[in-house]
Coordinates of C-alpha atoms and ligand atoms in Angstrom, one line a residue:
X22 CA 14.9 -18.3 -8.4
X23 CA 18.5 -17.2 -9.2
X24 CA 17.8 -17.5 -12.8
X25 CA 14.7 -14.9 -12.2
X26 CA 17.0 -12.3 -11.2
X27 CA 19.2 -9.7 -12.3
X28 CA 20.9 -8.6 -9.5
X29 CA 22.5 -9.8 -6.7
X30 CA 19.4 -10.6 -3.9
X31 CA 22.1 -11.0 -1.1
X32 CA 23.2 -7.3 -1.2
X33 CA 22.3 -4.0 -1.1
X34 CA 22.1 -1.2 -2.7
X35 CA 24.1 2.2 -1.7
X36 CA 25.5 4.7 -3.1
X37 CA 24.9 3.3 -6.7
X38 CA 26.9 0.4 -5.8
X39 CA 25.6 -3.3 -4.7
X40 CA 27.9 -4.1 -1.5
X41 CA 27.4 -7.3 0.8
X42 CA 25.7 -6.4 4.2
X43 CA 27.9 -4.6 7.3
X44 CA 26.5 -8.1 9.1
X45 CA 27.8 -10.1 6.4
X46 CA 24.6 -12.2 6.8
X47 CA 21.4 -13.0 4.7
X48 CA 17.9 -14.0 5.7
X49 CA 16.2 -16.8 3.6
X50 CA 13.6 -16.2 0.7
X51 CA 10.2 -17.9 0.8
X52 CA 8.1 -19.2 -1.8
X53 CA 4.4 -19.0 -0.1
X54 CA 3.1 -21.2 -2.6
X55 CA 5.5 -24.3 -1.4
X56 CA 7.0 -22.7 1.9
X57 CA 10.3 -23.9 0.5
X58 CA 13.2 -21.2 0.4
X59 CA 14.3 -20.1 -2.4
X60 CA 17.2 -17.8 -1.9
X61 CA 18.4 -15.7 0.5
X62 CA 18.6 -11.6 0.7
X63 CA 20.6 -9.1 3.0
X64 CA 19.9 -8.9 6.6
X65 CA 21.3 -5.1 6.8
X66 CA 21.7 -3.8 10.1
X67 CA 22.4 -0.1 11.3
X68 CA 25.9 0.1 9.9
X69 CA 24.0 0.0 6.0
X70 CA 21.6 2.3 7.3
X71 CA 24.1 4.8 8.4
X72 CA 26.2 4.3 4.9
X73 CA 22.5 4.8 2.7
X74 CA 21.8 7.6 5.0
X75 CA 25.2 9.2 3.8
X76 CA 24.9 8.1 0.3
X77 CA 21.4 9.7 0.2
X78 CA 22.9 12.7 1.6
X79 CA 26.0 12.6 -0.9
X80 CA 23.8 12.6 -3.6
X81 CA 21.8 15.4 -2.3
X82 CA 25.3 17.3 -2.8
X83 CA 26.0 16.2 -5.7
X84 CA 24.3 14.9 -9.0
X85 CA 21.2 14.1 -8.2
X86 CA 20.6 17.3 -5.8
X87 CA 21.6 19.5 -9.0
X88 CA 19.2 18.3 -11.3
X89 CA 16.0 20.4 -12.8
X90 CA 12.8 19.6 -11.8
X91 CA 12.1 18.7 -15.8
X92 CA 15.4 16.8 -15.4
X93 CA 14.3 14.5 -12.5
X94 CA 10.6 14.0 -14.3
X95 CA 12.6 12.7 -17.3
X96 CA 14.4 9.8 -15.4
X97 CA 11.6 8.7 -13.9
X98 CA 9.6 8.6 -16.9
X99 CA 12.5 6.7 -18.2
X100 CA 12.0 4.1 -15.0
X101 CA 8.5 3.9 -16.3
X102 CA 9.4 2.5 -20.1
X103 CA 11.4 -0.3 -18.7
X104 CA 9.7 -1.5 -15.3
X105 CA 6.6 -1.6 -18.4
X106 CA 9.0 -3.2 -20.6
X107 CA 10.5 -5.9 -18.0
X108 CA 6.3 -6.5 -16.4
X109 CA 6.2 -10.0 -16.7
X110 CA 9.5 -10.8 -15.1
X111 CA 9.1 -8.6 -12.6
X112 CA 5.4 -9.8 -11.8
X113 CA 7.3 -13.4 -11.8
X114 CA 9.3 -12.3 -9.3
X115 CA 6.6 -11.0 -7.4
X116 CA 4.1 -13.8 -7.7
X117 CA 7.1 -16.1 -6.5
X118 CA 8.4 -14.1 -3.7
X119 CA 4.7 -13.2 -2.4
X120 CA 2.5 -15.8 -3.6
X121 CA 0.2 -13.4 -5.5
X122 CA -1.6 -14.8 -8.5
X123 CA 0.5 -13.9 -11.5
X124 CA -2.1 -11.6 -13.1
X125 CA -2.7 -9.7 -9.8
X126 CA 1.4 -9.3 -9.5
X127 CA 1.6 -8.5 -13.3
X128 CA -1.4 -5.5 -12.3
X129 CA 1.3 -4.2 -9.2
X130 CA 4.2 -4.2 -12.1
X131 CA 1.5 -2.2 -14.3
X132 CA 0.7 0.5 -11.4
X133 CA 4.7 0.6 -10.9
X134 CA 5.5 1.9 -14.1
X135 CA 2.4 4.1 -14.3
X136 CA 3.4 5.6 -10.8
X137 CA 6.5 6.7 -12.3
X138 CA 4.7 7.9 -15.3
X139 CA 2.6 10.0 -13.2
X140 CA 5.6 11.5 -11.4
X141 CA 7.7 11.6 -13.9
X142 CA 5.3 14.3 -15.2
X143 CA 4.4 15.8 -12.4
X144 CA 7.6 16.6 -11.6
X145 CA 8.0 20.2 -12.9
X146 CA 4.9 21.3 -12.5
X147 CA 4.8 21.6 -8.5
X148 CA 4.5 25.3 -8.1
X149 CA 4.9 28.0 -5.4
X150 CA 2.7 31.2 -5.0
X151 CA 2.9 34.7 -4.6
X152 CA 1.0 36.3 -2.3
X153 CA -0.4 39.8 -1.7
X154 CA 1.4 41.5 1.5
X155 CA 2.2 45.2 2.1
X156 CA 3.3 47.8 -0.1
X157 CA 6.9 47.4 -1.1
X158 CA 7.0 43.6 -0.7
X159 CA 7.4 40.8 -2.9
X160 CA 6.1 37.8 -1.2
X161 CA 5.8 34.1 -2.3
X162 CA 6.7 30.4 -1.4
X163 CA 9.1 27.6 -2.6
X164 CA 8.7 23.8 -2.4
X165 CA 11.8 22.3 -1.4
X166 CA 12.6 19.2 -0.9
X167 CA 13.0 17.6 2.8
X168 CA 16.5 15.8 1.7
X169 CA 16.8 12.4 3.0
X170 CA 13.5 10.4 3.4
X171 CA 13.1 7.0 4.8
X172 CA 10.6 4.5 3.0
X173 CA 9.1 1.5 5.3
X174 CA 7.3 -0.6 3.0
X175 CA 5.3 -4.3 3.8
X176 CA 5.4 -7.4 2.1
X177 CA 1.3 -7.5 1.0
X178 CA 2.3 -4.7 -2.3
X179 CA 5.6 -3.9 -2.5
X180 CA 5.8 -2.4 -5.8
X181 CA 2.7 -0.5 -5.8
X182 CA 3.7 1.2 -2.4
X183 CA 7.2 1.8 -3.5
X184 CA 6.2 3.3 -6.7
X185 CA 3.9 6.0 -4.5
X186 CA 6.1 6.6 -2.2
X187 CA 9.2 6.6 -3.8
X188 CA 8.2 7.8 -6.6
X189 CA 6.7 10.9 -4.9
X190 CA 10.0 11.2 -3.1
X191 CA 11.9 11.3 -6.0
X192 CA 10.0 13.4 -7.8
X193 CA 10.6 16.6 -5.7
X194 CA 14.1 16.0 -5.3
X195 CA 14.8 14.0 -2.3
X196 CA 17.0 11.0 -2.1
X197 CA 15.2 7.7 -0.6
X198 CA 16.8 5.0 1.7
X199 CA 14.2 1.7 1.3
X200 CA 13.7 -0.7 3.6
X201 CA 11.7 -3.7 2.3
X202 CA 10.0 -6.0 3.9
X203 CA 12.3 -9.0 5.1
X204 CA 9.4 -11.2 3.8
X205 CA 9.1 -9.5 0.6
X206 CA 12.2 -7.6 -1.0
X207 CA 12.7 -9.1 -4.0
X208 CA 11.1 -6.8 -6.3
X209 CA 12.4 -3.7 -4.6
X210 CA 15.8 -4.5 -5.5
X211 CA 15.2 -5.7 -8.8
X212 CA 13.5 -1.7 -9.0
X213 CA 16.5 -0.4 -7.9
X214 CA 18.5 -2.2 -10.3
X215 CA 16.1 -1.2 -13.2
X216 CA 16.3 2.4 -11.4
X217 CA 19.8 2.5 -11.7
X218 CA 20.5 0.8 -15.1
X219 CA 18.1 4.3 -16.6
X220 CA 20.0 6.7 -15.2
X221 CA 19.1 7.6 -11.8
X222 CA 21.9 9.3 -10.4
X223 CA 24.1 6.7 -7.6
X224 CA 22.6 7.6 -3.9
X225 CA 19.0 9.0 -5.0
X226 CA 17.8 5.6 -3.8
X227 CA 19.3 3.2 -1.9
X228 CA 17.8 -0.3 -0.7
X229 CA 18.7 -2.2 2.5
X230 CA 16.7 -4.7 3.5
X231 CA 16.5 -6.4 7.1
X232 CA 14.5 -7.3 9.9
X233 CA 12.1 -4.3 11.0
X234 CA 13.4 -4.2 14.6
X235 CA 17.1 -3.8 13.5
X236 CA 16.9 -2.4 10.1
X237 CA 13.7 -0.4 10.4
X238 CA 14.5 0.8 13.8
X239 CA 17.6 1.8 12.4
X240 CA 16.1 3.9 9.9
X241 CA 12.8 5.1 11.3
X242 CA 15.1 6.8 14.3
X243 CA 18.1 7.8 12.0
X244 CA 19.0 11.4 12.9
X245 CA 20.2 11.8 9.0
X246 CA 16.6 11.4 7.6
X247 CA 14.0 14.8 7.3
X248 CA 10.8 12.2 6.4
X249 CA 9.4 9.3 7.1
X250 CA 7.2 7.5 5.2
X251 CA 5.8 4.1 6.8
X252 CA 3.0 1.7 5.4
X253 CA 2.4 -1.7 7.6
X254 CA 0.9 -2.8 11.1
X255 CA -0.4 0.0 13.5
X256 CA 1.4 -1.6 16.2
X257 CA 4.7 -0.8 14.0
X258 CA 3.3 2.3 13.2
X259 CA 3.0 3.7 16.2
X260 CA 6.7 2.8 17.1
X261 CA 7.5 4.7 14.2
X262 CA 6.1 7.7 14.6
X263 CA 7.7 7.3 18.4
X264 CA 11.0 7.0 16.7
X265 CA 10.0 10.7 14.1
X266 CA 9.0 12.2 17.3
X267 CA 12.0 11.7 18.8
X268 CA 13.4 13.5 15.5
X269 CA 10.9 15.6 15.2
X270 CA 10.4 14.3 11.5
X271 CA 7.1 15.1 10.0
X272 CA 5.8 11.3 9.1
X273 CA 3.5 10.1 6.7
X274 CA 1.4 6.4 8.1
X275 CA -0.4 4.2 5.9
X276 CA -1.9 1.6 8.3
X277 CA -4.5 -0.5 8.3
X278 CA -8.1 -1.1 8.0
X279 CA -11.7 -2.5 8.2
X280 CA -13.3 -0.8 5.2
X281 CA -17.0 -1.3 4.6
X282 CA -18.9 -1.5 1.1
X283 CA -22.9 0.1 2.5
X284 CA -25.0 -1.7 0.1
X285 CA -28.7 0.4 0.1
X286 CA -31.8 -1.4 -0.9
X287 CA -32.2 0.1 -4.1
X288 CA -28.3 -0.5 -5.4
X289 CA -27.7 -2.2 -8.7
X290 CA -27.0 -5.5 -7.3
X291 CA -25.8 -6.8 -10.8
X292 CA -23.1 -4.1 -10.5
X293 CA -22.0 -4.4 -7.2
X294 CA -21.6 -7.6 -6.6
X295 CA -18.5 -8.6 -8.4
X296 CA -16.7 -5.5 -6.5
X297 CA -18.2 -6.8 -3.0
X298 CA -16.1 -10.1 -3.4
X299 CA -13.1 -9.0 -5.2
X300 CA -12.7 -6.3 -2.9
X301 CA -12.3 -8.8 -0.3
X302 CA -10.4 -11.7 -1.7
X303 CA -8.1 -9.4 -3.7
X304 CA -4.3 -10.5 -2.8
X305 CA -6.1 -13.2 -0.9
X306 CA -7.6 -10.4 1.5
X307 CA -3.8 -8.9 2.6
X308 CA -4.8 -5.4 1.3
X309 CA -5.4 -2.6 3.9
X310 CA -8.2 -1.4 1.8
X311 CA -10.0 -4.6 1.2
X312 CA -13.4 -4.2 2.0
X313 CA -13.3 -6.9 4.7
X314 CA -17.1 -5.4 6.2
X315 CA -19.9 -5.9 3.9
X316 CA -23.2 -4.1 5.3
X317 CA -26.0 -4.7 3.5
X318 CA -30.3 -3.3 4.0
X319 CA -32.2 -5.9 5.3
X320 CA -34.8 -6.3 3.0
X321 CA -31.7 -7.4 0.3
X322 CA -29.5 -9.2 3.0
X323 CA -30.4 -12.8 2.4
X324 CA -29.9 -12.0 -1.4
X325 CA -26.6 -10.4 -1.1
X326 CA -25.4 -13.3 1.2
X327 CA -26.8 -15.7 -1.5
X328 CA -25.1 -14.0 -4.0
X329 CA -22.0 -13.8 -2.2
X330 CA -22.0 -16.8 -1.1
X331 CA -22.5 -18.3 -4.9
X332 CA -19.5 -16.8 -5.8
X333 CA -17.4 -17.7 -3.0
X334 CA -18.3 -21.4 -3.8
X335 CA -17.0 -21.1 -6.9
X336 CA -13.5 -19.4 -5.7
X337 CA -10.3 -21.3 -5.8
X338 CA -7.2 -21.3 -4.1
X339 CA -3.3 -22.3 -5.1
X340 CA -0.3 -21.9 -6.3
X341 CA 0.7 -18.4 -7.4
X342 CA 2.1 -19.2 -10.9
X343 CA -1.6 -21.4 -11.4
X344 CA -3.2 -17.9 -12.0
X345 CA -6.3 -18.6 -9.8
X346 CA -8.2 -16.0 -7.9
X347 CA -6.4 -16.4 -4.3
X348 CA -3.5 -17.4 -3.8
X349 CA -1.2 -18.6 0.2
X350 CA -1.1 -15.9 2.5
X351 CA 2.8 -15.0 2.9
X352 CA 3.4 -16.9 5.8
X353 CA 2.9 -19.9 7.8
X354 CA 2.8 -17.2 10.5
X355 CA -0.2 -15.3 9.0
X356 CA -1.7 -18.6 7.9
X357 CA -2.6 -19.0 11.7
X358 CA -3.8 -15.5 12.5
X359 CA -6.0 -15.8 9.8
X360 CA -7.5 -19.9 11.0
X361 CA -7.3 -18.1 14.2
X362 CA -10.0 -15.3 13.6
X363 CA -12.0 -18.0 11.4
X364 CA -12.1 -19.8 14.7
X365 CA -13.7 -16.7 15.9
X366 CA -16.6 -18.1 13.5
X367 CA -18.0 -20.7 16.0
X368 CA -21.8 -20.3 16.1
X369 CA -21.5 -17.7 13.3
X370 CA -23.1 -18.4 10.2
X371 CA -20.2 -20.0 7.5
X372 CA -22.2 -18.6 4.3
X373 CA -19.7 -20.0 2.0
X374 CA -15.9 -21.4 1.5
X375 CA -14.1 -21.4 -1.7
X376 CA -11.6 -24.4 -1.7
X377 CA -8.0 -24.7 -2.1
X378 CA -7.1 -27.2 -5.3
X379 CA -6.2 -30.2 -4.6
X380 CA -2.4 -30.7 -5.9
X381 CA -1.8 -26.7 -4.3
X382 CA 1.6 -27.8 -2.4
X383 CA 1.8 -29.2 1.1
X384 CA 4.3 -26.7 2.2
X385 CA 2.4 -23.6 0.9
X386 CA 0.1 -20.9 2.9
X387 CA -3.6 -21.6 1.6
X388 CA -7.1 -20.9 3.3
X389 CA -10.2 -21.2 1.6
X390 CA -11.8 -18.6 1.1
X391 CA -14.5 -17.7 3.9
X392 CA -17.4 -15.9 4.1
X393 CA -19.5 -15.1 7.3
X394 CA -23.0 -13.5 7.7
X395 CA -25.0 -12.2 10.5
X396 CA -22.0 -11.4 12.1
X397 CA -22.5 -8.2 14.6
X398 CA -21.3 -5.1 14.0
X399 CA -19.4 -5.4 17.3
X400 CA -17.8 -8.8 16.7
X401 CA -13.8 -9.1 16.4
X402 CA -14.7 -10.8 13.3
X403 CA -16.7 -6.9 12.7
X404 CA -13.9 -4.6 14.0
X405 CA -10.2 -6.3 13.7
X406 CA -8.6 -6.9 10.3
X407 CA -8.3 -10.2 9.9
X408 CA -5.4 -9.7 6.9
X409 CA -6.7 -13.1 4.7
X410 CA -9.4 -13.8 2.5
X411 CA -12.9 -13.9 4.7
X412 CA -15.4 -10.9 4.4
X413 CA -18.7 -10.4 7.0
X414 CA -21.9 -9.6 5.8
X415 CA -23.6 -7.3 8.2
X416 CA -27.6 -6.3 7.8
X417 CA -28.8 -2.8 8.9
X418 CA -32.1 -1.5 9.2
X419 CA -31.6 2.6 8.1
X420 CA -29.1 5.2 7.3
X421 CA -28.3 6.0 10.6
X422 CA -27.2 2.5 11.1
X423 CA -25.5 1.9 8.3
X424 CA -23.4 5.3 9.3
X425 CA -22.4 3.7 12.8
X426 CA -21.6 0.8 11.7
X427 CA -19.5 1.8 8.8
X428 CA -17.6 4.2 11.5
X429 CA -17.8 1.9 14.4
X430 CA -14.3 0.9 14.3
X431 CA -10.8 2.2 14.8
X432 CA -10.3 2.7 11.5
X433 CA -11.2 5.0 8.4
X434 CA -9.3 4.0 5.4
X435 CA -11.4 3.8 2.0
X436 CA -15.5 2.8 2.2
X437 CA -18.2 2.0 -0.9
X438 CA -21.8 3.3 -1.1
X439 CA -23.6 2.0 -3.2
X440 CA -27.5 3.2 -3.7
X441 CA -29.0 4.7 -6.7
X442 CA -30.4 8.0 -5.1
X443 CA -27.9 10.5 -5.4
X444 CA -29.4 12.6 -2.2
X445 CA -28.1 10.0 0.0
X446 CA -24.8 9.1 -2.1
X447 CA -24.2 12.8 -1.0
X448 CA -25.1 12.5 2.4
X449 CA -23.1 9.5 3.2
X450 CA -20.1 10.6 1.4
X451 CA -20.1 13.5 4.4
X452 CA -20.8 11.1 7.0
X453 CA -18.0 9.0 6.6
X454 CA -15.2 8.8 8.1
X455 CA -12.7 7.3 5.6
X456 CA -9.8 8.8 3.7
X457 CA -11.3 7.6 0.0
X458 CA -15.0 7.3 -1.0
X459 CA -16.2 5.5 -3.8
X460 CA -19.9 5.6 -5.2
X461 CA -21.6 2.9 -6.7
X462 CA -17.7 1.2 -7.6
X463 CA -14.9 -0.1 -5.2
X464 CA -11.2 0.8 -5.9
X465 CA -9.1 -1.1 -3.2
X466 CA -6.7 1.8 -2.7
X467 CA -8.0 3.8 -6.0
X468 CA -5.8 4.7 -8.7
X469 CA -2.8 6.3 -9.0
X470 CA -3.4 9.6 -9.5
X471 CA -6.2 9.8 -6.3
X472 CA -4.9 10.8 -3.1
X473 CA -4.6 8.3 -0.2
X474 CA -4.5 7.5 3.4
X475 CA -6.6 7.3 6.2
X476 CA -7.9 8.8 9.8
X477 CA -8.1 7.5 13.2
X478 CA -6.2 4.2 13.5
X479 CA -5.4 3.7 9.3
X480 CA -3.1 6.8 9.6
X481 CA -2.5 10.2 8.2
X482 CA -0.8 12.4 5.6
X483 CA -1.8 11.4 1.8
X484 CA 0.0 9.7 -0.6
X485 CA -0.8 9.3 -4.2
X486 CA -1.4 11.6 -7.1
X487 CA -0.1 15.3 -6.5
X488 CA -1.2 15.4 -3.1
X489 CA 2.1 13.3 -2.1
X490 CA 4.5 15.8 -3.6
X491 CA 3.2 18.1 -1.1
X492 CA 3.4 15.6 1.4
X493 CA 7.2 15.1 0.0
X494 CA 7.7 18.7 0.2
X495 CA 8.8 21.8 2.6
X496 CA 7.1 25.1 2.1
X497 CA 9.4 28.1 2.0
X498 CA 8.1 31.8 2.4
X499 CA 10.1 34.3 0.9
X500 CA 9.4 38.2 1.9
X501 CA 11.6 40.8 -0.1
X502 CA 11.2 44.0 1.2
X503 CA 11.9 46.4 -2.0
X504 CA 10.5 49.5 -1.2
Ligands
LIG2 P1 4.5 -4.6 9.7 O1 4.1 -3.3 10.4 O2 4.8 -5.8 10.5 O3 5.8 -4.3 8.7 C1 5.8 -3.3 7.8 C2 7.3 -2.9 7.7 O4 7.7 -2.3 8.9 C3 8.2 -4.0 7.3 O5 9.2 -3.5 6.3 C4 8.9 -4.3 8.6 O6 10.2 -4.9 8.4 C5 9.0 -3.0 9.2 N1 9.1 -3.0 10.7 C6 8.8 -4.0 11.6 N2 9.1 -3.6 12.8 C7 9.7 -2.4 12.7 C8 10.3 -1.5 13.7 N3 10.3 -1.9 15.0 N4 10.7 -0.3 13.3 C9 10.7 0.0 12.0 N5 10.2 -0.8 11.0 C10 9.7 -2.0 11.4 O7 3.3 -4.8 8.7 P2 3.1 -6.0 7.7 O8 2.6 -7.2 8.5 O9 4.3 -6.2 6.8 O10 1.9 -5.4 6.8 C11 0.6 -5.6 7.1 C12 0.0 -4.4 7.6 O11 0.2 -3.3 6.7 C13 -1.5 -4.5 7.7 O12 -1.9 -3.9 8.9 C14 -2.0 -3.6 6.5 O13 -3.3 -3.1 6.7 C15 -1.0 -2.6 6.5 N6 -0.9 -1.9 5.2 C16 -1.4 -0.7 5.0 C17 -1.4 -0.1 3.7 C18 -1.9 1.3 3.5 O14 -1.6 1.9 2.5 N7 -2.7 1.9 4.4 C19 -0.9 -0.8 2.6 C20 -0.4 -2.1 2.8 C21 -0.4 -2.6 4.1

């Protein structure tokens, strides 16, 4: 792994300066596709958090907070060229560190540098308003940045989620302080490094990683940071936005999901299909957008579960550097959450399992894929995310069901229609309750330029595209009274 990197994994990142951890200890590195560990990075503690927290603030102060708008955009654009230049490695890293299949990781590296693309441009062009007030007034707003934000990311898209977050972040002028996931950090310090080496002023971002109850506690309650930005569990959510209340930080929470493709009777089948299984076994189903619910009209049910089904018997499993379409889940930990819900399956109806090779390491995290039908809408397997690759294929008879079943859980992240009559594309598009909708296509979180984030139990505030800059932004109101 060593030989991978260009940093130092066992430190972190403040002030512009990689320093060992307050603790002076590391927490081992994982290789999900052998379960063998493969270095070690920092376990940072509150100590780091309080010295980023300063450093962020420092740079506020100094450099960084001096810097034009155009000035900022042109780093990050700069960030852009070489996270595109140095892709493959870091998709190596990534594949190795989270198991992903090395296309799928070489895709995060891709969204990455386009992220910083897209704010790098966006940068300048966030803009104020005047407004019309009485007679002898001049009235209009500012968008200032908060000053120090706090950046919780998971382990399932590291560099996808840092890149909107952060990238956001930076963008209008605040300084960041990043705390990885502990299973997943690699890549977020090997950012930073690539951050740092094109010109981003020391302090803008800093990275300490660490376990979520000592370094994300540490950070999610820090007095020093304005905003929070958190993407994982709801349970974690919700003790974050605890921790921002206690603050009172405004917070941003990107949670999870149980997002449904509605497949209508009359939908191009031939079209949808590839979108209603990739959607699901996508990062071997650890995506909070996978589309984990498939409903489908009954008079096409047993022919979308065949179809389905066809292609799950043809999907393969294994090592992340084999390129296949699924790779181990991250953990031996999640490996038996996931064998846990599929236990769930009993009686169900097992439509189809893809397999996992046959020389895929002993040590490693695999499970076939699985895919379930005449599941009810009611069903754990239905309502809790499951986090691995296994989708359920649910019938319905009209479009009154298929509306309370697609809203019939606690979440409302992203959901897919797909139908050929454009009345009822409409009409469903106002029924449901989801954050992103996508007609007769399935993005799995949509690009990078289209807003994001859920209701109910997947979260609120958006990120992505120019909606996060907002988000990333305070509004000022200036009134000048001038006679
Ligand atoms: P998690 O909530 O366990 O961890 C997420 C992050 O929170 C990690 O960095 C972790 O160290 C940190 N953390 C843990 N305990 C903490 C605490 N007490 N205080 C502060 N921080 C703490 O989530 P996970 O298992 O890493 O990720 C999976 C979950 O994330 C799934 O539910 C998934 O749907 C969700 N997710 C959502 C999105 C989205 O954009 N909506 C994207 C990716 C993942």
């Amino acid at each position: 792994m060593r030989e991978m990197l260009w940093f130092d994994s066992a430190k972190v990142l403040i002030g512009g300066e990689w320093v060992a951890p307050a603790s002076g200890d590391t927490l081992p590195v994982e290789d999900p596709s052998t379960g063998s560990e493969i270095g070690a990075i920092a376990r940072g503690t509150s100590a780091d958090m309080d010295a980023a927290v300063a450093a962020a603030e420092a740079a506020l102060a100094g450099d960084w907070g001096r810097m034009t708008a155009a000035e900022r955009g042109r780093v990050l654009s700069r960030i852009g060229r070489m996270v595109l230049e140095r892709a493959d490695d870091l998709a190596r890293i990534e594949a190795t560190d989270v198991g992903k299949p090395l296309k799928q990781a070489r895709a995060d590296a891709l969204a990455l540098a386009r992220y910083m693309e897209f704010y790098g441009g966006a940068a300048d062009k966030v803009m104020g308003e005047t407004i019309p007030y009485l007679d002898g007034y001049t009235v209009y707003t500012l968008r200032e940045p908060h000053g120090v934000t706090g950046h919780i990311v998971p382990w399932n898209y590291p560099m996808q989620i840092i890149g909107r977050s952060v990238g956001a972040a930076l963008a209008m002028g605040n300084a960041c302080v990043l705390k990885p996931a502990e299973e997943a950090s690699l890549s977020a310090l090997a950012f930073a490094a690539i951050a740092t080496e094109a010109g981003l002023p020391p302090g803008a971002l800093n990275v300490v990683p660490g376990l979520g109850e000592e370094a994300g506690a540490a950070l999610s309650g820090h007095p020093g940071v304005r905003h929070l930005s958190f993407t994982g569990s709801v349970a974690v959510g919700s003790l974050v936005q605890v921790a921002a209340a206690r603050n009172i930080v405004p917070v941003t929470l990107e949670l999870g999901g149980k997002s449904p493709q509605v497949v209508f009777a009359d939908a191009d089948l031939d079209a949808a299909l590839p979108f209603l299984v990739n959607a699901g076994i996508q990062n071997a189903g650890q995506t909070c957008s996978a589309a984990s619910r498939i409903l489908v009209e009954r008079s096409r049910y047993d022919q979308v579960v065949d179809h389905m089904a066809a292609r799950y018997q043809a999907l393969k499993a294994g090592p992340a550097m084999a390129d296949l379409d699924v790779g181990p889940l991250i953990s031996a930990r999640q490996k038996a959450v996931v064998e846990s819900y599929l236990a769930l399956a009993g009686d169900l109806r097992v439509a189809a399992r893809g397999e996992v090779i046959a020389d895929a390491p002993a040590g490693g995290h695999y499970v076939a894929p699985a895919l379930l039908a005449d599941v009810g809408a009611s069903h754990r397997l239905a309502q809790e995310e499951i986090f691995g690759p296994a989708q359920v294929v649910i019938p319905f008879d009209d479009e009154d069901e298929a509306v309370a079943i697609a809203n019939g859980t606690d979440y409302g992240l992203v959901a897919g229609i797909w139908t050929e009559n454009g009345a009822r594309q409409m009409r469903m598009v106002k029924r449901i309750r989801a954050g992103q909708v996508f007609i007769n296509n399935y993005g799995a979180g949509g690009g990078v330029e289209l807003p994001f984030g859920g209701v109910g139990k997947s979260g609120h505030g958006r990120e992505k595209g120019f909606e996060a800059l907002y988000g990333f932004s305070v509004l000022k109101t200036v009134a000048a009274r001038h006679g």
